Amino acid sequence: MIIKRNIMLIGSMGSGKSHFGRNLAERKGWQFVDTDRVLEGRFGLPIAEIFKKIGEKAFRRAEMDVLKKVCLYHEAVISVGGNFPIEHRTLKVLKKYSYIIGIRAAQFRIVSRVNRRIGKRPTMDYNNVHAFVHAMIQSWKPVYKQCDFVLDTTNGRTYDFMQRIEDELVSSGVQFKARRQPNDMNNGDDKESSQELKLNNSVTRNTNDSRIPKKIEAHKRTSHTLGSNKVGSNTSCCDKRRKQKTSNQAGKGRKSEAISKQRTPQGGNGYEKNRNTNKRRRRTWHERRHQSAN
Ligand SMILES: Nc1ncnc2c1ncn2[C@@H]1O[C@H](COP(=O)(O)OP(=O)(O)OP(=O)(O)O)[C@@H](O)[C@H]1O
Ligand SMILES: O=C(O)C1=C[C@@H](O)[C@@H](O)[C@H](O)C1
Ligand SMILES: [Mg+2]
């Protein structure tokens, strides 16, 4: 049985990823995540503006960062940006969690779709859309070959496409793992999840191990830091504390010894002097009684 967490739609610009992603999520009652919208939310700017502000390299890094996080979502339909350079290595990691659907369309259809909103796609050459789209489709061909399923959206109704996807999911036998519920803590799902994340620590850091109480975590962190970076000072700190404790106890012993020496009838007036501190102290009722008994 194939088990995945979510469905991811990849494909060239204007192929219909966002359009079908939204519809599919609605149909399945799942959440819809569009990496373009996530980025826009993060930067508070439209895609083209983000591009202008931070440049293509930083944009791709930010996009990758979003992808690494959202690919771990459960029961989500995720639409990826249309110019995301999906390499074999990236796709392999994404496939571990996501059922990958490649969305494609014929050149003429893509040209008509991208021409609807000129300027929205920062890397698109709007002066030469046909040639640009042609080259883009060629570059996507090898990627579609690695998808779990490819949907051609050139002609047809959205409803029918949704039905085709559902049929394909049934025939492929893929099952989607639901998000862990709080009372499922001991069913091993949580353990598996953190192992997966550790295995792919290039994907994301495991920060959601809620089983470790915060105090213990903080303690662990402190002892780790002290233990690894400042071994000497940690040891001496403990030693100092231990020594102080011992000397306090010893001090108490000496004090009581000094007092007991004064517990003599010669002590007289109900007061006694501590030889160490040279201070006078009123004896307690018990001490006075004991003294008089002596
Ligand atoms: N099957 C369809 N029927 C009618 N309109 C469609 C269909 N598919 C996509 N569109 C329209 O085409 C345009 C581009 O589609 P969409 O934004 O979904 O593409 P995309 O693959 O997400 O593109 P990008 O990679 O740029 O984000 C949108 O205006 C969308 O409404
Ligand atoms: O031109 C581009 O590089 C982009 C265009 C849009 O399709 C976006 O989906 C994408 O994130 C970036
Ligand atoms: Mg889109």
mmCIF file of C-alpha atoms and ligand atoms in Angstrom:
data_model
loop_
_atom_site.group_PDB
_atom_site.id
_atom_site.type_symbol
_atom_site.label_atom_id
_atom_site.label_comp_id
_atom_site.label_asym_id
_atom_site.label_seq_id
_atom_site.Cartn_x
_atom_site.Cartn_y
_atom_site.Cartn_z
ATOM 1 C CA MET A 1 0.000 0.000 0.000
ATOM 2 C CA ILE A 2 1.320 3.453 -0.905
ATOM 3 C CA ILE A 3 0.975 5.912 1.954
ATOM 4 C CA LYS A 4 1.365 9.651 1.427
ATOM 5 C CA ARG A 5 0.453 12.748 3.353
ATOM 6 C CA ASN A 6 -0.778 15.102 0.675
ATOM 7 C CA ILE A 7 -1.232 15.787 -3.023
ATOM 8 C CA MET A 8 1.171 18.126 -4.773
ATOM 9 C CA LEU A 9 0.469 19.730 -8.129
ATOM 10 C CA ILE A 10 3.485 20.676 -10.189
ATOM 11 C CA GLY A 11 3.794 21.874 -13.771
ATOM 12 C CA SER A 12 4.593 24.757 -16.037
ATOM 13 C CA MET A 13 3.210 28.268 -15.615
ATOM 14 C CA GLY A 14 -0.415 28.582 -16.644
ATOM 15 C CA SER A 15 -0.972 24.820 -16.684
ATOM 16 C CA GLY A 16 -3.751 25.224 -14.103
ATOM 17 C CA LYS A 17 -2.127 24.101 -10.815
ATOM 18 C CA SER A 18 -3.755 26.783 -8.694
ATOM 19 C CA HIS A 19 -7.123 26.408 -10.429
ATOM 20 C CA PHE A 20 -7.250 22.624 -9.987
ATOM 21 C CA GLY A 21 -5.578 22.662 -6.609
ATOM 22 C CA ARG A 22 -8.301 24.885 -5.176
ATOM 23 C CA ASN A 23 -11.049 22.755 -6.705
ATOM 24 C CA LEU A 24 -9.525 19.453 -5.633
ATOM 25 C CA ALA A 25 -8.997 20.610 -2.057
ATOM 26 C CA GLU A 26 -12.609 21.769 -1.875
ATOM 27 C CA ARG A 27 -13.840 18.469 -3.234
ATOM 28 C CA LYS A 28 -11.792 16.410 -0.796
ATOM 29 C CA GLY A 29 -12.452 18.718 2.160
ATOM 30 C CA TRP A 30 -8.689 19.238 2.567
ATOM 31 C CA GLN A 31 -6.727 22.427 3.026
ATOM 32 C CA PHE A 32 -5.402 24.172 -0.054
ATOM 33 C CA VAL A 33 -1.860 25.537 -0.037
ATOM 34 C CA ASP A 34 -0.478 27.603 -2.906
ATOM 35 C CA THR A 35 3.244 28.218 -2.390
ATOM 36 C CA ASP A 36 2.954 31.492 -4.340
ATOM 37 C CA ARG A 37 0.313 32.748 -1.893
ATOM 38 C CA VAL A 38 2.405 31.617 1.096
ATOM 39 C CA LEU A 39 5.369 33.607 -0.234
ATOM 40 C CA GLU A 40 3.189 36.636 -0.907
ATOM 41 C CA GLY A 41 1.945 36.409 2.664
ATOM 42 C CA ARG A 42 5.479 36.167 4.014
ATOM 43 C CA PHE A 43 6.798 39.150 2.126
ATOM 44 C CA GLY A 44 3.576 41.128 2.028
ATOM 45 C CA LEU A 45 4.092 41.662 -1.709
ATOM 46 C CA PRO A 46 2.853 40.128 -4.988
ATOM 47 C CA ILE A 47 5.176 37.545 -6.609
ATOM 48 C CA ALA A 48 6.484 39.978 -9.247
ATOM 49 C CA GLU A 49 7.361 42.534 -6.544
ATOM 50 C CA ILE A 50 9.131 39.950 -4.381
ATOM 51 C CA PHE A 51 11.167 39.000 -7.417
ATOM 52 C CA LYS A 52 12.090 42.605 -8.053
ATOM 53 C CA LYS A 53 12.980 43.214 -4.430
ATOM 54 C CA ILE A 54 15.105 40.170 -3.561
ATOM 55 C CA GLY A 55 16.155 38.787 -6.956
ATOM 56 C CA GLU A 56 15.637 35.358 -8.491
ATOM 57 C CA LYS A 57 18.229 33.497 -6.408
ATOM 58 C CA ALA A 58 16.776 34.584 -3.062
ATOM 59 C CA PHE A 59 13.255 34.010 -4.398
ATOM 60 C CA ARG A 60 14.087 30.377 -5.255
ATOM 61 C CA ARG A 61 15.622 29.896 -1.835
ATOM 62 C CA ALA A 62 12.510 31.259 -0.140
ATOM 63 C CA GLU A 63 10.325 29.101 -2.377
ATOM 64 C CA MET A 64 12.345 26.014 -1.500
ATOM 65 C CA ASP A 65 12.058 26.851 2.164
ATOM 66 C CA VAL A 66 8.256 27.036 1.890
ATOM 67 C CA LEU A 67 8.159 23.784 -0.051
ATOM 68 C CA LYS A 68 10.235 21.950 2.543
ATOM 69 C CA LYS A 69 7.693 22.890 5.175
ATOM 70 C CA VAL A 70 4.425 22.434 3.335
ATOM 71 C CA CYS A 71 5.376 19.048 1.868
ATOM 72 C CA LEU A 72 5.076 17.687 5.414
ATOM 73 C CA TYR A 73 1.436 18.748 5.742
ATOM 74 C CA HIS A 74 -1.238 16.087 6.035
ATOM 75 C CA GLU A 75 -4.367 16.073 3.894
ATOM 76 C CA ALA A 76 -3.454 19.138 1.871
ATOM 77 C CA VAL A 77 -3.523 19.916 -1.831
ATOM 78 C CA ILE A 78 -0.369 21.898 -2.574
ATOM 79 C CA SER A 79 0.126 23.947 -5.753
ATOM 80 C CA VAL A 80 3.727 24.800 -6.491
ATOM 81 C CA GLY A 81 5.006 27.929 -8.270
ATOM 82 C CA GLY A 82 5.107 27.585 -12.038
ATOM 83 C CA ASN A 83 8.773 28.237 -12.466
ATOM 84 C CA PHE A 84 10.074 26.140 -9.636
ATOM 85 C CA PRO A 85 13.120 24.241 -10.890
ATOM 86 C CA ILE A 86 12.156 20.718 -9.842
ATOM 87 C CA GLU A 87 15.307 18.643 -9.969
ATOM 88 C CA HIS A 88 15.336 14.882 -9.663
ATOM 89 C CA ARG A 89 16.767 15.119 -6.137
ATOM 90 C CA THR A 90 14.061 17.504 -4.925
ATOM 91 C CA LEU A 91 11.301 15.491 -6.528
ATOM 92 C CA LYS A 92 12.551 12.331 -4.799
ATOM 93 C CA VAL A 93 12.219 13.958 -1.377
ATOM 94 C CA LEU A 94 8.819 15.474 -2.200
ATOM 95 C CA LYS A 95 7.576 12.107 -3.431
ATOM 96 C CA LYS A 96 8.191 10.605 -0.034
ATOM 97 C CA TYR A 97 5.358 12.654 1.438
ATOM 98 C CA SER A 98 3.331 13.767 -1.535
ATOM 99 C CA TYR A 99 1.415 12.139 -4.339
ATOM 100 C CA ILE A 100 2.740 14.174 -7.250
ATOM 101 C CA ILE A 101 0.370 15.169 -10.019
ATOM 102 C CA GLY A 102 1.901 16.840 -13.058
ATOM 103 C CA ILE A 103 -0.470 19.373 -14.600
ATOM 104 C CA ARG A 104 0.146 20.135 -18.233
ATOM 105 C CA ALA A 105 -1.587 21.780 -21.179
ATOM 106 C CA ALA A 106 -0.912 22.380 -24.850
ATOM 107 C CA GLN A 107 1.111 25.420 -25.875
ATOM 108 C CA PHE A 108 -1.825 27.370 -27.337
ATOM 109 C CA ARG A 109 -3.852 26.922 -24.146
ATOM 110 C CA ILE A 110 -1.014 28.062 -21.907
ATOM 111 C CA VAL A 111 -0.383 31.073 -24.134
ATOM 112 C CA SER A 112 -4.010 32.133 -23.852
ATOM 113 C CA ARG A 113 -4.006 31.635 -20.046
ATOM 114 C CA VAL A 114 -0.793 33.526 -19.324
ATOM 115 C CA ASN A 115 -1.878 36.404 -21.543
ATOM 116 C CA ARG A 116 -4.844 37.015 -19.236
ATOM 117 C CA ARG A 117 -2.724 38.694 -16.606
ATOM 118 C CA ILE A 118 0.301 40.309 -18.198
ATOM 119 C CA GLY A 119 3.034 41.208 -15.739
ATOM 120 C CA LYS A 120 1.968 38.705 -13.079
ATOM 121 C CA ARG A 121 4.737 36.245 -13.986
ATOM 122 C CA PRO A 122 8.121 37.936 -13.525
ATOM 123 C CA THR A 123 10.253 35.651 -15.691
ATOM 124 C CA MET A 124 7.778 35.456 -18.564
ATOM 125 C CA ASP A 125 8.835 37.190 -21.794
ATOM 126 C CA TYR A 126 5.550 38.911 -22.673
ATOM 127 C CA ASN A 127 7.020 40.189 -25.945
ATOM 128 C CA ASN A 128 7.616 36.671 -27.137
ATOM 129 C CA VAL A 129 5.077 34.538 -25.338
ATOM 130 C CA HIS A 130 4.838 31.709 -27.917
ATOM 131 C CA ALA A 131 8.586 31.055 -28.029
ATOM 132 C CA PHE A 132 8.838 31.366 -24.249
ATOM 133 C CA VAL A 133 6.003 28.907 -23.616
ATOM 134 C CA HIS A 134 7.399 26.485 -26.192
ATOM 135 C CA ALA A 135 10.807 26.395 -24.480
ATOM 136 C CA MET A 136 9.147 26.128 -21.067
ATOM 137 C CA ILE A 137 7.082 23.101 -22.120
ATOM 138 C CA GLN A 138 10.223 21.370 -23.444
ATOM 139 C CA SER A 139 12.035 21.897 -20.165
ATOM 140 C CA TRP A 140 9.115 20.388 -18.205
ATOM 141 C CA LYS A 141 8.894 17.197 -20.277
ATOM 142 C CA PRO A 142 11.446 15.132 -18.296
ATOM 143 C CA VAL A 143 9.862 16.233 -15.006
ATOM 144 C CA TYR A 144 6.364 15.038 -16.026
ATOM 145 C CA LYS A 145 7.864 11.590 -16.638
ATOM 146 C CA GLN A 146 8.693 11.296 -12.956
ATOM 147 C CA CYS A 147 5.234 12.277 -11.664
ATOM 148 C CA ASP A 148 2.830 9.767 -10.125
ATOM 149 C CA PHE A 149 0.153 10.924 -12.533
ATOM 150 C CA VAL A 150 -0.052 13.512 -15.323
ATOM 151 C CA LEU A 151 -3.218 15.421 -16.120
ATOM 152 C CA ASP A 152 -3.583 17.244 -19.419
ATOM 153 C CA THR A 153 -5.917 20.166 -18.888
ATOM 154 C CA THR A 154 -6.016 21.484 -22.469
ATOM 155 C CA ASN A 155 -9.671 20.598 -23.050
ATOM 156 C CA GLY A 156 -12.391 19.628 -20.664
ATOM 157 C CA ARG A 157 -14.465 20.655 -17.687
ATOM 158 C CA THR A 158 -13.000 21.172 -14.262
ATOM 159 C CA TYR A 159 -15.537 18.757 -12.746
ATOM 160 C CA ASP A 160 -14.457 15.967 -15.119
ATOM 161 C CA PHE A 161 -10.793 16.559 -14.357
ATOM 162 C CA MET A 162 -11.527 16.259 -10.652
ATOM 163 C CA GLN A 163 -13.285 12.971 -11.283
ATOM 164 C CA ARG A 164 -10.277 11.705 -13.265
ATOM 165 C CA ILE A 165 -7.975 12.527 -10.399
ATOM 166 C CA GLU A 166 -10.256 10.727 -7.904
ATOM 167 C CA ASP A 167 -10.396 7.642 -10.156
ATOM 168 C CA GLU A 168 -6.625 7.655 -10.492
ATOM 169 C CA LEU A 169 -6.172 7.865 -6.729
ATOM 170 C CA VAL A 170 -8.444 4.847 -6.260
ATOM 171 C CA SER A 171 -6.772 2.747 -8.960
ATOM 172 C CA SER A 172 -3.264 3.559 -7.742
ATOM 173 C CA GLY A 173 -4.219 2.375 -4.236
ATOM 174 C CA VAL A 174 -2.662 5.396 -2.558
ATOM 175 C CA GLN A 175 -3.792 6.090 1.016
ATOM 176 C CA PHE A 176 -3.395 9.403 2.781
ATOM 177 C CA LYS A 177 -2.251 9.519 6.342
ATOM 178 C CA ALA A 178 -4.409 11.849 8.413
ATOM 179 C CA ARG A 179 -2.898 14.351 10.762
ATOM 180 C CA ARG A 180 -2.051 12.846 14.145
ATOM 181 C CA GLN A 181 -4.660 13.558 16.799
ATOM 182 C CA PRO A 182 -3.526 14.624 20.281
ATOM 183 C CA ASN A 183 -4.799 11.357 21.816
ATOM 184 C CA ASP A 184 -2.820 9.274 19.289
ATOM 185 C CA MET A 185 0.451 10.129 21.002
ATOM 186 C CA ASN A 186 1.315 6.529 21.794
ATOM 187 C CA ASN A 187 0.368 4.883 18.543
ATOM 188 C CA GLY A 188 3.846 5.157 17.065
ATOM 189 C CA ASP A 189 2.798 7.700 14.467
ATOM 190 C CA ASP A 190 4.511 10.467 16.344
ATOM 191 C CA LYS A 191 7.725 8.461 16.630
ATOM 192 C CA GLU A 192 7.707 7.636 12.951
ATOM 193 C CA SER A 193 7.078 11.217 12.037
ATOM 194 C CA SER A 194 10.039 12.532 14.008
ATOM 195 C CA GLN A 195 12.246 9.786 12.564
ATOM 196 C CA GLU A 196 11.272 10.771 9.068
ATOM 197 C CA LEU A 197 12.108 14.363 9.797
ATOM 198 C CA LYS A 198 15.453 13.399 11.252
ATOM 199 C CA LEU A 199 16.243 11.229 8.253
ATOM 200 C CA ASN A 200 15.613 14.202 6.051
ATOM 201 C CA ASN A 201 17.055 16.884 8.172
ATOM 202 C CA SER A 202 17.715 18.743 4.964
ATOM 203 C CA VAL A 203 13.940 18.990 4.756
ATOM 204 C CA THR A 204 13.185 20.550 8.091
ATOM 205 C CA ARG A 205 14.143 20.683 11.718
ATOM 206 C CA ASN A 206 12.017 18.661 14.086
ATOM 207 C CA THR A 207 10.721 21.338 16.380
ATOM 208 C CA ASN A 208 7.378 19.824 17.263
ATOM 209 C CA ASP A 209 8.313 17.112 19.692
ATOM 210 C CA SER A 210 5.690 18.198 22.171
ATOM 211 C CA ARG A 211 6.319 15.150 24.322
ATOM 212 C CA ILE A 212 9.351 16.788 25.940
ATOM 213 C CA PRO A 213 8.143 19.137 28.666
ATOM 214 C CA LYS A 214 9.566 22.629 28.187
ATOM 215 C CA LYS A 215 11.383 22.657 31.553
ATOM 216 C CA ILE A 216 13.199 19.405 30.767
ATOM 217 C CA GLU A 217 14.038 20.662 27.312
ATOM 218 C CA ALA A 218 15.529 23.818 28.777
ATOM 219 C CA HIS A 219 17.458 21.805 31.316
ATOM 220 C CA LYS A 220 18.779 19.474 28.608
ATOM 221 C CA ARG A 221 19.806 22.447 26.528
ATOM 222 C CA THR A 222 21.652 24.032 29.426
ATOM 223 C CA SER A 223 23.451 20.889 30.452
ATOM 224 C CA HIS A 224 24.313 20.156 26.848
ATOM 225 C CA THR A 225 25.776 23.593 26.328
ATOM 226 C CA LEU A 226 27.655 23.480 29.532
ATOM 227 C CA GLY A 227 28.620 19.867 29.066
ATOM 228 C CA SER A 228 29.927 20.217 25.553
ATOM 229 C CA ASN A 229 31.297 23.715 25.317
ATOM 230 C CA LYS A 230 32.300 24.480 28.849
ATOM 231 C CA VAL A 231 33.087 21.132 30.380
ATOM 232 C CA GLY A 232 35.651 22.595 32.745
ATOM 233 C CA SER A 233 33.536 25.403 34.044
ATOM 234 C CA ASN A 234 30.514 23.144 34.427
ATOM 235 C CA THR A 235 32.462 20.664 36.513
ATOM 236 C CA SER A 236 34.085 23.323 38.625
ATOM 237 C CA CYS A 237 30.716 24.998 39.122
ATOM 238 C CA CYS A 238 29.236 21.742 40.431
ATOM 239 C CA ASP A 239 32.321 21.076 42.485
ATOM 240 C CA LYS A 240 32.143 24.528 44.013
ATOM 241 C CA ARG A 241 28.511 24.002 44.920
ATOM 242 C CA ARG A 242 29.288 20.592 46.403
ATOM 243 C CA LYS A 243 32.235 21.957 48.384
ATOM 244 C CA GLN A 244 30.146 24.817 49.695
ATOM 245 C CA LYS A 245 27.441 22.385 50.806
ATOM 246 C CA THR A 246 29.973 20.187 52.549
ATOM 247 C CA SER A 247 31.645 23.135 54.216
ATOM 248 C CA ASN A 248 28.253 24.439 55.358
ATOM 249 C CA GLN A 249 27.528 21.091 56.930
ATOM 250 C CA ALA A 250 30.973 21.032 58.469
ATOM 251 C CA GLY A 251 30.445 24.591 59.654
ATOM 252 C CA LYS A 252 27.185 23.587 61.291
ATOM 253 C CA GLY A 253 29.026 20.757 62.994
ATOM 254 C CA ARG A 254 31.713 23.097 64.279
ATOM 255 C CA LYS A 255 29.097 25.591 65.409
ATOM 256 C CA SER A 256 27.153 23.010 67.364
ATOM 257 C CA GLU A 257 30.403 21.744 68.818
ATOM 258 C CA ALA A 258 31.336 25.250 69.906
ATOM 259 C CA ILE A 259 27.890 25.775 71.418
ATOM 260 C CA SER A 260 27.861 22.453 73.138
ATOM 261 C CA LYS A 261 31.180 23.308 74.783
ATOM 262 C CA GLN A 262 29.567 26.377 76.282
ATOM 263 C CA ARG A 263 26.615 24.414 77.549
ATOM 264 C CA THR A 264 28.060 24.286 80.922
ATOM 265 C CA PRO A 265 26.858 25.654 84.186
ATOM 266 C CA GLN A 266 29.645 28.232 83.766
ATOM 267 C CA GLY A 267 27.821 29.629 80.779
ATOM 268 C CA GLY A 268 25.591 31.122 83.370
ATOM 269 C CA ASN A 269 23.175 33.773 82.259
ATOM 270 C CA GLY A 270 21.165 31.936 79.596
ATOM 271 C CA TYR A 271 23.387 33.326 76.863
ATOM 272 C CA GLU A 272 26.250 31.650 75.057
ATOM 273 C CA LYS A 273 29.079 32.874 72.875
ATOM 274 C CA ASN A 274 29.958 31.270 69.538
ATOM 275 C CA ARG A 275 33.729 30.997 69.412
ATOM 276 C CA ASN A 276 33.839 31.051 65.661
ATOM 277 C CA THR A 277 31.694 34.098 65.074
ATOM 278 C CA ASN A 278 32.234 35.671 68.466
ATOM 279 C CA LYS A 279 28.521 36.430 68.689
ATOM 280 C CA ARG A 280 26.245 36.054 71.658
ATOM 281 C CA ARG A 281 23.090 34.015 71.356
ATOM 282 C CA ARG A 282 20.206 33.519 73.764
ATOM 283 C CA ARG A 283 19.893 29.821 74.525
ATOM 284 C CA THR A 284 16.644 28.156 73.655
ATOM 285 C CA TRP A 285 14.228 27.007 76.331
ATOM 286 C CA HIS A 286 15.324 23.410 75.713
ATOM 287 C CA GLU A 287 18.985 24.288 76.016
ATOM 288 C CA ARG A 288 18.407 26.211 79.221
ATOM 289 C CA ARG A 289 16.341 23.358 80.665
ATOM 290 C CA HIS A 290 18.964 20.832 79.660
ATOM 291 C CA GLN A 291 21.662 22.997 81.234
ATOM 292 C CA SER A 292 19.787 23.296 84.491
ATOM 293 C CA ALA A 293 19.194 19.537 84.465
ATOM 294 C CA ASN A 294 22.947 19.122 84.171
HETATM 295 N N1 LIG B 1 -9.475 24.145 -16.895
HETATM 296 C C1 LIG B 1 -9.553 25.459 -16.878
HETATM 297 N N2 LIG B 1 -10.654 26.049 -17.324
HETATM 298 C C2 LIG B 1 -10.741 27.376 -17.344
HETATM 299 N N3 LIG B 1 -9.783 28.213 -16.903
HETATM 300 C C3 LIG B 1 -8.671 27.681 -16.439
HETATM 301 C C4 LIG B 1 -8.495 26.281 -16.395
HETATM 302 N N4 LIG B 1 -7.274 26.044 -15.888
HETATM 303 C C5 LIG B 1 -6.728 27.234 -15.627
HETATM 304 N N5 LIG B 1 -7.552 28.215 -15.952
HETATM 305 C C6 LIG B 1 -7.277 29.658 -15.838
HETATM 306 O O1 LIG B 1 -5.995 29.901 -16.395
HETATM 307 C C7 LIG B 1 -5.272 30.837 -15.623
HETATM 308 C C8 LIG B 1 -3.969 30.199 -15.146
HETATM 309 O O2 LIG B 1 -4.268 29.123 -14.329
HETATM 310 P P1 LIG B 1 -3.547 28.892 -12.936
HETATM 311 O O3 LIG B 1 -3.291 30.177 -12.278
HETATM 312 O O4 LIG B 1 -4.299 27.864 -12.217
HETATM 313 O O5 LIG B 1 -2.175 28.312 -13.469
HETATM 314 P P2 LIG B 1 -0.920 27.917 -12.623
HETATM 315 O O6 LIG B 1 -0.431 26.638 -13.146
HETATM 316 O O7 LIG B 1 -1.203 27.979 -11.195
HETATM 317 O O8 LIG B 1 0.068 29.061 -13.022
HETATM 318 P P3 LIG B 1 1.335 29.584 -12.215
HETATM 319 O O9 LIG B 1 2.361 28.563 -12.357
HETATM 320 O O10 LIG B 1 1.702 30.817 -12.905
HETATM 321 O O11 LIG B 1 0.915 29.792 -10.813
HETATM 322 C C9 LIG B 1 -6.187 31.250 -14.492
HETATM 323 O O12 LIG B 1 -6.804 32.441 -14.833
HETATM 324 C C10 LIG B 1 -7.177 30.116 -14.400
HETATM 325 O O13 LIG B 1 -8.425 30.526 -13.916
HETATM 326 O O1 LIG B 2 7.785 33.954 -13.599
HETATM 327 C C1 LIG B 2 7.995 33.251 -12.593
HETATM 328 O O2 LIG B 2 9.122 32.861 -12.271
HETATM 329 C C2 LIG B 2 6.870 32.847 -11.764
HETATM 330 C C3 LIG B 2 5.617 32.919 -12.257
HETATM 331 C C4 LIG B 2 4.432 32.407 -11.565
HETATM 332 O O3 LIG B 2 3.964 31.331 -12.310
HETATM 333 C C5 LIG B 2 4.691 31.928 -10.155
HETATM 334 O O4 LIG B 2 3.855 30.824 -9.946
HETATM 335 C C6 LIG B 2 6.080 31.498 -9.889
HETATM 336 O O5 LIG B 2 6.249 31.356 -8.526
HETATM 337 C C7 LIG B 2 7.125 32.413 -10.405
HETATM 338 MG MG MG B 3 -0.397 29.015 -9.575
#
